[in-house]
Short mmCIF file of C-alpha atoms and ligand atoms in Angstrom, two decimals:
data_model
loop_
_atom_site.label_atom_id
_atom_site.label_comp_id
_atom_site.label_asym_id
_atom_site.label_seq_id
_atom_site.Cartn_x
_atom_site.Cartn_y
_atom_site.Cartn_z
CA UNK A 238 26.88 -35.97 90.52
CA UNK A 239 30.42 -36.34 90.92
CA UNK A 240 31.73 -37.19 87.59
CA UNK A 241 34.83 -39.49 86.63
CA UNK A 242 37.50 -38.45 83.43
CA UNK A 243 38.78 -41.43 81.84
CA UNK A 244 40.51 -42.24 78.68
CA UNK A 245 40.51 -45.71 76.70
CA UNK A 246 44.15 -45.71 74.81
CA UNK A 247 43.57 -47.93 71.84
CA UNK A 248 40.28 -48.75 69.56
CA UNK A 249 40.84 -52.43 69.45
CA UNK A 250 38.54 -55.14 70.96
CA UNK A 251 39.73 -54.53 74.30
CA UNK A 252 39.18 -50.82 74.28
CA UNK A 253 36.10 -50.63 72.45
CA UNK A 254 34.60 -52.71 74.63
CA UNK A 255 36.38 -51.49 77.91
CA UNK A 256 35.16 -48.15 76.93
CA UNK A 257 31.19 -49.83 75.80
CA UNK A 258 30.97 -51.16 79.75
CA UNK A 259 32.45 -48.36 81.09
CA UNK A 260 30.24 -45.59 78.87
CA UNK A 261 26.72 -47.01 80.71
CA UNK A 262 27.40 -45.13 83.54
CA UNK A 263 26.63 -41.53 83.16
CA UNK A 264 29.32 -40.27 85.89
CA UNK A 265 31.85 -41.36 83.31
CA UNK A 266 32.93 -39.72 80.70
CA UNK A 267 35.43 -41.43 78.49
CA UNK A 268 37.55 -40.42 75.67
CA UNK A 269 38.59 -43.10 73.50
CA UNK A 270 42.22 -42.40 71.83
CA UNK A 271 43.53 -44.33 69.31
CA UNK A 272 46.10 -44.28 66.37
CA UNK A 273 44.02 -46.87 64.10
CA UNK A 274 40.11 -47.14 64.51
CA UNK A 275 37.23 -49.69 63.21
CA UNK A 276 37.16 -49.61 59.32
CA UNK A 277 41.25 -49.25 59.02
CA UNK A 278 43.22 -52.01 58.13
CA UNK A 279 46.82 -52.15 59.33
CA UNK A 280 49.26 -54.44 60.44
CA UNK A 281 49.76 -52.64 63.94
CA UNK A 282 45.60 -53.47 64.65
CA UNK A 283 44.91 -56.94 65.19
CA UNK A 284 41.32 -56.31 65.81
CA UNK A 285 39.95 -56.50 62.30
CA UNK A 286 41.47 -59.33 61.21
CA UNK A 287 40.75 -62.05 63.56
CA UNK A 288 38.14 -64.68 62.37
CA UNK A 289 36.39 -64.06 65.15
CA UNK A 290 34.78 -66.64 67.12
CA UNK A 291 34.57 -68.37 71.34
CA UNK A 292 36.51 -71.14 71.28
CA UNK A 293 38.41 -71.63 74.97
CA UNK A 294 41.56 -71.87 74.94
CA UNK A 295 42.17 -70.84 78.96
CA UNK A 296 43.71 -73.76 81.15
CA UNK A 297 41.14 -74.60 84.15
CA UNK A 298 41.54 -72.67 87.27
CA UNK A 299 43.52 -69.64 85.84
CA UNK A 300 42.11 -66.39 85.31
CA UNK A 301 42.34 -66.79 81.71
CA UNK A 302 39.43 -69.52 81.86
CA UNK A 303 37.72 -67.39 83.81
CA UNK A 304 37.79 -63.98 81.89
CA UNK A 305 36.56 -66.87 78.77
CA UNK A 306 33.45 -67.70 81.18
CA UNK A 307 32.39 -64.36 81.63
CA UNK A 308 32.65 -63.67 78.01
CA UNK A 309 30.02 -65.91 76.80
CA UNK A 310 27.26 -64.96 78.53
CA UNK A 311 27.84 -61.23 77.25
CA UNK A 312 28.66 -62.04 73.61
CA UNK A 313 25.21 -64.49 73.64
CA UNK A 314 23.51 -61.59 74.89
CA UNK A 315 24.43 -59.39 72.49
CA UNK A 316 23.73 -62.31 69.81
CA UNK A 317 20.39 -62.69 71.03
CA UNK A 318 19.16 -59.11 71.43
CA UNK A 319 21.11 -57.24 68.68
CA UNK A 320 21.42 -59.12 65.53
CA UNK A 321 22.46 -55.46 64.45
CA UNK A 322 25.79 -56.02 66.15
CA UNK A 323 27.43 -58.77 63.44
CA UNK A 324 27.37 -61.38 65.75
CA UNK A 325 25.71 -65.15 64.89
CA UNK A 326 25.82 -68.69 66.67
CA UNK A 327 27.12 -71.39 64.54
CA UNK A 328 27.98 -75.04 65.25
CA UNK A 329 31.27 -76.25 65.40
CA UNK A 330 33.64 -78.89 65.82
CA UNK A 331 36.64 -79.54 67.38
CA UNK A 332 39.13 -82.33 65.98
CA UNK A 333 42.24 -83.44 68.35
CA UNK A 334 45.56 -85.28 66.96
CA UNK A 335 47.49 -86.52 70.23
CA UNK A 336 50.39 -86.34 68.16
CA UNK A 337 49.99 -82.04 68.05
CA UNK A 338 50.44 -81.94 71.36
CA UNK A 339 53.73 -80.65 71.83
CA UNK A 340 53.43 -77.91 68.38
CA UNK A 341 53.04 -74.33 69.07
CA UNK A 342 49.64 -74.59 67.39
CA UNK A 343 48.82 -77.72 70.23
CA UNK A 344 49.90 -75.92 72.71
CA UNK A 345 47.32 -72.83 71.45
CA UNK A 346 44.61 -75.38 71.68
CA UNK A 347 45.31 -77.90 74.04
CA UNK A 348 42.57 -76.83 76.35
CA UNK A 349 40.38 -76.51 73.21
CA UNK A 350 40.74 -80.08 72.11
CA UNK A 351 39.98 -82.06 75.71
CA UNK A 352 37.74 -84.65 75.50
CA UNK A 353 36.33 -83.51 78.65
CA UNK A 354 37.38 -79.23 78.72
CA UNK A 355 35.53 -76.74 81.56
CA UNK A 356 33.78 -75.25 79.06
CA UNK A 357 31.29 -77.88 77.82
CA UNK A 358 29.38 -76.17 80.41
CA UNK A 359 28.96 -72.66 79.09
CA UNK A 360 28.71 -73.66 75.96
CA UNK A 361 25.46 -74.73 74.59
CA UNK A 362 24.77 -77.91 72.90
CA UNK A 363 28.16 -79.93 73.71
CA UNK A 364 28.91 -83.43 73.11
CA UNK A 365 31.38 -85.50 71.79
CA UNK A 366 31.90 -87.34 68.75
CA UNK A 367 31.53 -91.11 68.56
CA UNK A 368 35.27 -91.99 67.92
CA UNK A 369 33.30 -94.82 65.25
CA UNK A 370 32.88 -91.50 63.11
CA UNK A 371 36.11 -90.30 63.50
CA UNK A 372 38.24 -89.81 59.97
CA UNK A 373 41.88 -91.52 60.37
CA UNK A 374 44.09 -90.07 62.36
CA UNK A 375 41.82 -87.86 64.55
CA UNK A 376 42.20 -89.44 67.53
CA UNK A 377 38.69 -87.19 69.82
CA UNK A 378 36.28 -84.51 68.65
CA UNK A 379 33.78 -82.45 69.79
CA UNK A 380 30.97 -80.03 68.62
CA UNK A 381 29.18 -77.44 70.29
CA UNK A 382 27.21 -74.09 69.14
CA UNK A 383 29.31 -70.79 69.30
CA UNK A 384 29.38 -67.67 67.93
CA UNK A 385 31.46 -65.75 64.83
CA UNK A 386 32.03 -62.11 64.77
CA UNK A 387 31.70 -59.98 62.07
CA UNK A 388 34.81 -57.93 63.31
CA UNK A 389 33.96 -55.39 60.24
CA UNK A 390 29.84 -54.88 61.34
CA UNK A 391 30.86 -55.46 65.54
CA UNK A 392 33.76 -52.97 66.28
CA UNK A 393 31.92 -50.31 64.60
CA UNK A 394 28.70 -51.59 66.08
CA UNK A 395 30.50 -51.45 69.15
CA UNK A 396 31.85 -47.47 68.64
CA UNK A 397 28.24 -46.58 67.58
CA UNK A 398 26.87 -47.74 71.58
CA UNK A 399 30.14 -46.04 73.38
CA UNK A 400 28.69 -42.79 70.99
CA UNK A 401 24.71 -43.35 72.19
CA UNK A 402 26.10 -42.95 75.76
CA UNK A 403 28.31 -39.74 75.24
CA UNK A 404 32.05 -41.20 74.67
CA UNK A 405 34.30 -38.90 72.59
CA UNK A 406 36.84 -40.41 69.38
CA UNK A 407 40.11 -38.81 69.02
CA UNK A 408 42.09 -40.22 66.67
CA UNK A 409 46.03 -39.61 68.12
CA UNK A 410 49.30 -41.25 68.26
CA UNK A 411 50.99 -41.06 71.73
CA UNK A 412 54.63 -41.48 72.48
CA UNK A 413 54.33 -42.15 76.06
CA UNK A 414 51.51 -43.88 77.99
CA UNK A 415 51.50 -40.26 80.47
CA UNK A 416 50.19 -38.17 77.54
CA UNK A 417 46.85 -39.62 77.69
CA UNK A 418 45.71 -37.86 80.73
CA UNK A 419 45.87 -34.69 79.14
CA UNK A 420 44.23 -35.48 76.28
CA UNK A 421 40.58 -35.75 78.10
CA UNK A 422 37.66 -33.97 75.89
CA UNK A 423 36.88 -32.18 78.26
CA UNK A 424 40.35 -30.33 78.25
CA UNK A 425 40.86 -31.65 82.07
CA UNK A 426 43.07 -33.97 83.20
CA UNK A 427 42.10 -38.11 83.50
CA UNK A 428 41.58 -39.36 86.37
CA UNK A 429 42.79 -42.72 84.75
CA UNK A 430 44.10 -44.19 81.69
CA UNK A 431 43.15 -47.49 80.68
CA UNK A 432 46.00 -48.69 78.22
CA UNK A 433 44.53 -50.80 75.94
CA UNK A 434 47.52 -50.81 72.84
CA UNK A 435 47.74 -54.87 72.04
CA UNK A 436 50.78 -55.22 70.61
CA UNK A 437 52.27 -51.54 70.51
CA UNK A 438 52.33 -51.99 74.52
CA UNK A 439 56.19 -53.19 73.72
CA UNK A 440 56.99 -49.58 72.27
CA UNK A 441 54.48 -47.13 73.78
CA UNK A 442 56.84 -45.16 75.92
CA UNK A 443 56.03 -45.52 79.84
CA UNK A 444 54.69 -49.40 79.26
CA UNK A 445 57.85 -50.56 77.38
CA UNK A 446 56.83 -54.27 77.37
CA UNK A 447 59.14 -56.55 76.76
CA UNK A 448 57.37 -59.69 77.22
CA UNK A 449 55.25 -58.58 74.02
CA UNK A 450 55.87 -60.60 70.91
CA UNK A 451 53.45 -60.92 67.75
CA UNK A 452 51.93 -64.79 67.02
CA UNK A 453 51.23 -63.74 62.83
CA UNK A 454 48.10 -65.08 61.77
CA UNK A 455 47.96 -66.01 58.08
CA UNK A 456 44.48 -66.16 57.07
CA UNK A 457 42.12 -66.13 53.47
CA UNK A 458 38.79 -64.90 53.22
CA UNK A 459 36.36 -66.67 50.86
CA UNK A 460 32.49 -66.13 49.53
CA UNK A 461 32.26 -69.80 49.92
CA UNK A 462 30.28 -70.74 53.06
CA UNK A 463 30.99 -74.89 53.79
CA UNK A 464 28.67 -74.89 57.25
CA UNK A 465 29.93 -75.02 60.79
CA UNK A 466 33.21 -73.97 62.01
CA UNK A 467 36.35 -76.63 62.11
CA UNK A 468 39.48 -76.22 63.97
CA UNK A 469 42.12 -78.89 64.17
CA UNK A 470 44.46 -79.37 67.06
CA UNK A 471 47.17 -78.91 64.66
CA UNK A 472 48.55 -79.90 60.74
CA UNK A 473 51.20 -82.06 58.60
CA UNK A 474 52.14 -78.58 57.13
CA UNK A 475 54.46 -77.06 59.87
CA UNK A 476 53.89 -77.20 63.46
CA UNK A 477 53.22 -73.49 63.48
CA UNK A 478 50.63 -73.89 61.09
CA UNK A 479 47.14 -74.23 61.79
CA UNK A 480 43.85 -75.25 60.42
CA UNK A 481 40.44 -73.83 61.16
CA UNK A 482 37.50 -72.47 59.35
CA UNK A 483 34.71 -70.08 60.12
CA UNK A 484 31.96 -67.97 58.49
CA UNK A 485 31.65 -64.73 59.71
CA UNK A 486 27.42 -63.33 60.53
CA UNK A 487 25.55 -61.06 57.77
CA UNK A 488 27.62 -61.38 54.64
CA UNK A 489 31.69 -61.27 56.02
CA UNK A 490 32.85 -64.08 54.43
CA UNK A 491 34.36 -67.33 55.62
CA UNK A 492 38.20 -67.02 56.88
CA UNK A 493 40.03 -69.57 56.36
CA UNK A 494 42.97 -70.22 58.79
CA UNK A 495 46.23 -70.02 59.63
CA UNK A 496 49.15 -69.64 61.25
CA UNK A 497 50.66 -69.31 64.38
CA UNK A 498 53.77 -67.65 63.79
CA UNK A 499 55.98 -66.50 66.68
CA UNK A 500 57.90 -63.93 66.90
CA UNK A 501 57.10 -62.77 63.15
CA UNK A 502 56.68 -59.81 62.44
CA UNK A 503 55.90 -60.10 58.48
CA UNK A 504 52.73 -58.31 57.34
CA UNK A 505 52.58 -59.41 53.39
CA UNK A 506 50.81 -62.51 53.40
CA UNK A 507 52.92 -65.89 51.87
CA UNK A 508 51.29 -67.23 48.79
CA UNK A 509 52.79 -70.80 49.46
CA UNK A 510 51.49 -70.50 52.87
CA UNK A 511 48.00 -69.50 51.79
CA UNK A 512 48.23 -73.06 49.00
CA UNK A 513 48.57 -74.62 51.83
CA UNK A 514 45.80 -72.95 54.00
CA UNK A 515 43.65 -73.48 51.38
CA UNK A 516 44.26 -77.36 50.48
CA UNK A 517 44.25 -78.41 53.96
CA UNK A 518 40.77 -76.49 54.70
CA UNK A 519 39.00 -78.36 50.96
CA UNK A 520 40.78 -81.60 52.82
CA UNK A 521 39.10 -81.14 56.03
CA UNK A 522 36.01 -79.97 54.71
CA UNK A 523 35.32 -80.96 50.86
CA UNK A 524 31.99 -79.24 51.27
CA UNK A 525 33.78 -75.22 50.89
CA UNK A 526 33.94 -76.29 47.13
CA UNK A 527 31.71 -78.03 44.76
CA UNK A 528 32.76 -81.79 44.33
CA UNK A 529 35.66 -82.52 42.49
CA UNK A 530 37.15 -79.26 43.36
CA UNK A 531 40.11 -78.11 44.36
CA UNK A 532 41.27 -74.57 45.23
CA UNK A 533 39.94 -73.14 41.73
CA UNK A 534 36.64 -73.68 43.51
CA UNK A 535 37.34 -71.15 46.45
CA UNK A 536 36.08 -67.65 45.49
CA UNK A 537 38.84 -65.27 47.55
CA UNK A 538 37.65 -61.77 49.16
CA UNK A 539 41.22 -61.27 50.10
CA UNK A 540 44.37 -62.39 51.98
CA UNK A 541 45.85 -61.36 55.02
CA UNK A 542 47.74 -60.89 57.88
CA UNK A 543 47.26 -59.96 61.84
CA UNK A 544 49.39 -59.94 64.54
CA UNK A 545 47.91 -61.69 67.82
CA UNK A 546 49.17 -59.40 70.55
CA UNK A 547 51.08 -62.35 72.50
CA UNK A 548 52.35 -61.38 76.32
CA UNK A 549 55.05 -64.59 77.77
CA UNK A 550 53.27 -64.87 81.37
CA UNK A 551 49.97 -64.02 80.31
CA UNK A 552 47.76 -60.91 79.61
CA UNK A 553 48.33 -57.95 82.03
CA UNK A 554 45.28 -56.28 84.00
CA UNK A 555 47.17 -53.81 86.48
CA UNK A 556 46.82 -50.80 88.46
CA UNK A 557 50.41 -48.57 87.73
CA UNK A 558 51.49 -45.51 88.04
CA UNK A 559 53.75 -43.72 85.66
CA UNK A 560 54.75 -39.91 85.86
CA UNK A 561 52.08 -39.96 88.50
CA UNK A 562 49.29 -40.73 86.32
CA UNK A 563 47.35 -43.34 86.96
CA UNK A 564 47.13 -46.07 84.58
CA UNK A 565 44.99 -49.72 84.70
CA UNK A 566 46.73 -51.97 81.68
CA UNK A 567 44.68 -54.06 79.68
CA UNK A 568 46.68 -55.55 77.04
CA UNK A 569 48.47 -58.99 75.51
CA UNK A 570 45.17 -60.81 74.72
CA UNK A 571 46.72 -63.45 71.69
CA UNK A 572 44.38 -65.36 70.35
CA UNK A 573 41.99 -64.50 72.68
CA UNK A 574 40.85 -60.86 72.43
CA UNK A 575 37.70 -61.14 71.47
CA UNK A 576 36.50 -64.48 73.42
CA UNK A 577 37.70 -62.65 76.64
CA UNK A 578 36.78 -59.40 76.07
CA UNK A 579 34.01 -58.99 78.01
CA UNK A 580 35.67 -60.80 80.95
CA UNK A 581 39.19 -58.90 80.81
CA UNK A 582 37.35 -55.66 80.77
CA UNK A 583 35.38 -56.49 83.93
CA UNK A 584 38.16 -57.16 85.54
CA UNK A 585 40.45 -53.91 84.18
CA UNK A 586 36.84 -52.01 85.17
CA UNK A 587 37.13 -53.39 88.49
CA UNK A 588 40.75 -51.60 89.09
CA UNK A 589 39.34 -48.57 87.66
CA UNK A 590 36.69 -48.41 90.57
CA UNK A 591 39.58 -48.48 92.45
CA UNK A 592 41.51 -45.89 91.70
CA UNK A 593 38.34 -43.87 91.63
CA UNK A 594 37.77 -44.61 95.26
CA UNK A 595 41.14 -43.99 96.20
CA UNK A 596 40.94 -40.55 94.03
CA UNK A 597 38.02 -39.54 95.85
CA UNK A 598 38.72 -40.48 99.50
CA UNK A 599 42.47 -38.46 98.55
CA UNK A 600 39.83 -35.42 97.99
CA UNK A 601 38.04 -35.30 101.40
P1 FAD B 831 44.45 -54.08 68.79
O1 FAD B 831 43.26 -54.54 68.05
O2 FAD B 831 45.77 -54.28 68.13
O3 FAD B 831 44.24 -52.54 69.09
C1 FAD B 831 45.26 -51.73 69.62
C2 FAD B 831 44.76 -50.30 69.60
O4 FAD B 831 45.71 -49.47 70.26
C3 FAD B 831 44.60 -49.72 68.19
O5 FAD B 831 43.49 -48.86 68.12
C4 FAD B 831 45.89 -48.92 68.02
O6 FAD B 831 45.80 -47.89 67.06
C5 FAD B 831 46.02 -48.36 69.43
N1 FAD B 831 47.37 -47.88 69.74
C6 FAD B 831 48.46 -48.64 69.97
N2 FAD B 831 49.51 -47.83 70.25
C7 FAD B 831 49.07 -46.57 70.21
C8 FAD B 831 49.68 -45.29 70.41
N3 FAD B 831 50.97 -45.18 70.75
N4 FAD B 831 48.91 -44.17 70.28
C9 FAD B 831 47.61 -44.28 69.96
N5 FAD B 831 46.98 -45.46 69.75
C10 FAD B 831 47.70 -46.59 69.88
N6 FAD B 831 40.54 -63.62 69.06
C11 FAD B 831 39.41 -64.28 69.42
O7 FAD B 831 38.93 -64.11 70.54
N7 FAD B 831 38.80 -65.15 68.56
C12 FAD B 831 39.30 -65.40 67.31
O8 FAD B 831 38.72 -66.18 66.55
C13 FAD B 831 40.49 -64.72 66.91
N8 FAD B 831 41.02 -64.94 65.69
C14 FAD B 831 42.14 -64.24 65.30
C15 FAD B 831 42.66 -64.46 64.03
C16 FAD B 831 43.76 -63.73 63.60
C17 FAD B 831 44.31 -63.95 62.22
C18 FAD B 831 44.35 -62.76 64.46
C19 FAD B 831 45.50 -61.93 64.01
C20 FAD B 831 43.85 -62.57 65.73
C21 FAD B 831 42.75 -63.32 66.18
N9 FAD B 831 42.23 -63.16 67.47
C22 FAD B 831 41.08 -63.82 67.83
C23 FAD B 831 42.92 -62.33 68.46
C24 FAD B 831 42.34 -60.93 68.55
O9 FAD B 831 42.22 -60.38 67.26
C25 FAD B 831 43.25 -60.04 69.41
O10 FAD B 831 43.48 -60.63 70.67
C26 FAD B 831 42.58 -58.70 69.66
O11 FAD B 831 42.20 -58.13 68.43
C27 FAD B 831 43.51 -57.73 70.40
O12 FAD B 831 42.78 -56.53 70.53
P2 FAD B 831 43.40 -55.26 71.23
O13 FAD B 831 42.28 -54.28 71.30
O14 FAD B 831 44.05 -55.66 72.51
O15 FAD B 831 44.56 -54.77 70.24
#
């Protein structure tokens, strides 16, 4: 059997799972590199600290929607069949305030909050909200089940299955994107590199990305557990603030969000920011605290920060070339890594079949 050399750059979402689809098919054997991996905690690794949970945020027709389409099915599989994995379905609702519209945190959402979006087809369960049991000032809502990753039980979940089929961890910090292919476990050279570096894309020499930029996400994590998720379209705090809520399967908590911060780059989470987080989730959703509470009633795990790997234009799945190695990108996900995974990887899996072919037709 012929056999393919590959190497996943980055232990994020979008490697691990690159590498998990990738790893069921014995001719490949993959070597996962990566500076941070599941269980560290650092401001350059986004993975970890997103909430994490499906809810669409693709505009209809663009590939975006559709990498969000072929997500669900996966992550409902995986809900359904390995309970192991972190991953539960929870109902949630969706609030829209025409007047967000035009705020970063609208914008985020706006294909979210549509009385009539694509997805109340994949979804199970969807319907709207009477608007006669709307509070003031929402002006549509919706619910519909999802899901909510435990990031800390599914990315290691997720390194444990690339491991059952034979991939290799190496923890190592590249310079350039070229020094992957000689870094194989197998001491030969890649036949490709799948760059999968979120936000680092924008230094990582060879990729140089300068249509990378970080959208901070401020978020707390509580012990108190209010019910199904809530996001708002947008709040009366900021217009690059933002208000959702979701608790996380087997024992992670609920998170409590947020913030969409552009262009920020600051890792130490604001305390007046995280007042705010936490007044405007009780107000939203007085069932987080017993009645008459305020924010003494919230039992915090921790604060903190991520960076959402933001890419102007949109995420980048592409065949290059640099230093004649060849290299498929998958990186820039936002918001969105996890709710797209499976679909961005099918697609970056896709281009790796074809440099494969190519490779192999170069040989004969
Ligand atoms: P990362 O997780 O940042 O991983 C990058 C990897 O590349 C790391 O392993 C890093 O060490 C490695 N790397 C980079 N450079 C190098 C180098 N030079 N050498 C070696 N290794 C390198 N998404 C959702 O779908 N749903 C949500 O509910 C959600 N909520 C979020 C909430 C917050 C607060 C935040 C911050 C994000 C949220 N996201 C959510 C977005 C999601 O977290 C990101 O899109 C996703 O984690 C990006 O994953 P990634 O694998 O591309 O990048």
């Amino acid at each position: 059997m012929a056999t393919n050399n590959i190497v996943v750059l980055g232990a994020g979402v979008s490697g691990l799972t690159t590498a998990y689809l990738l790893s069921q098919d014995p001719a490949n054997k993959v070597t996962v590199l990566a500076k941070h991996m599941p269980g560290d905690y650092d401001i350059e690794y986004a993975s970890p600290w997103a909430g994490a949970n499906y809810m669409p945020v693709g505009k209809e027709g663009s590939a975006h929607q559709e990498w969000e389409r072929a997500t669900w099915p996966a992550l409902k599989e995986i809900t359904d069949k390995h309970p192991e994995a972190g991953i539960h379905f929870r109902g949630t609702l969706i609030y829209n305030r025409t007047k967000d519209q035009e705020s970063a945190t609208g914008q985020w959402f706006s294909e979210l909050v549509q009385p009539n979006p694509w997805y109340k087809d994949v979804v199970p369960d969807f319907k709207p909200i009477p608007s006669s049991q709307l509070a003031p000032g929402i002006d549509n809502a919706q619910e519909f089940t999802s899901v909510c990753i435990n990031t800390a039980v599914y990315l290691p979940w997720l390194v444990g299955q690339c491991v059952k089929n034979g991939a290799v961890f190496q923890r190592a910090v590249l310079k350039h994107i070229a020094e992957a292919a000689n870094a194989h476990h197998t001491g030969q050279k890649a036949d490709v590199v799948i760059n999968c570096t979120g936000l680092s894309a924008k230094t990582l020499g060879g990729v140089l990305d300068e249509k990378m930029h970080p959208a901070r996400g401020q978020i707390v994590v509580v012990r108190n557990d209010p019910g199904p998720m809530v996001s708002v379209s947008g709040t009366d705090d900021g217009e690059d603030e933002a208000l959702y809520i979701m608790t996380r399967a087997a024992g992670g908590g609920t998170i409590l969000g947020g913030s969409y911060q552009k262009h920020n780059w600051d890792g130490i989470p604001d305390m007046n920011l995280a007042n705010r987080i936490m007044k405007r989730c009780i107000k939203i959703c007085p069932s987080l605290v017993k009645e008459g509470q305020g924010i003494e009633g919230l039992d915090i795990i921790r604060h903190g920060v991520g960076l959402r790997p933001l890419r102007e234009g949109g995420t980048r799945i592409e065949k290059d070339k640099v230093d004649g190695v060849s290299v498929v990108h998958n990186y820039g996900h936002g918001g969105f890594g996890y709710q797209a995974s499976f679909g961005c990887a099918y697609a970056a899996i896709s281009l790796v079949k074809e440099v494969l072919q190519n490779k192999s037709r170069a040989r004969l």
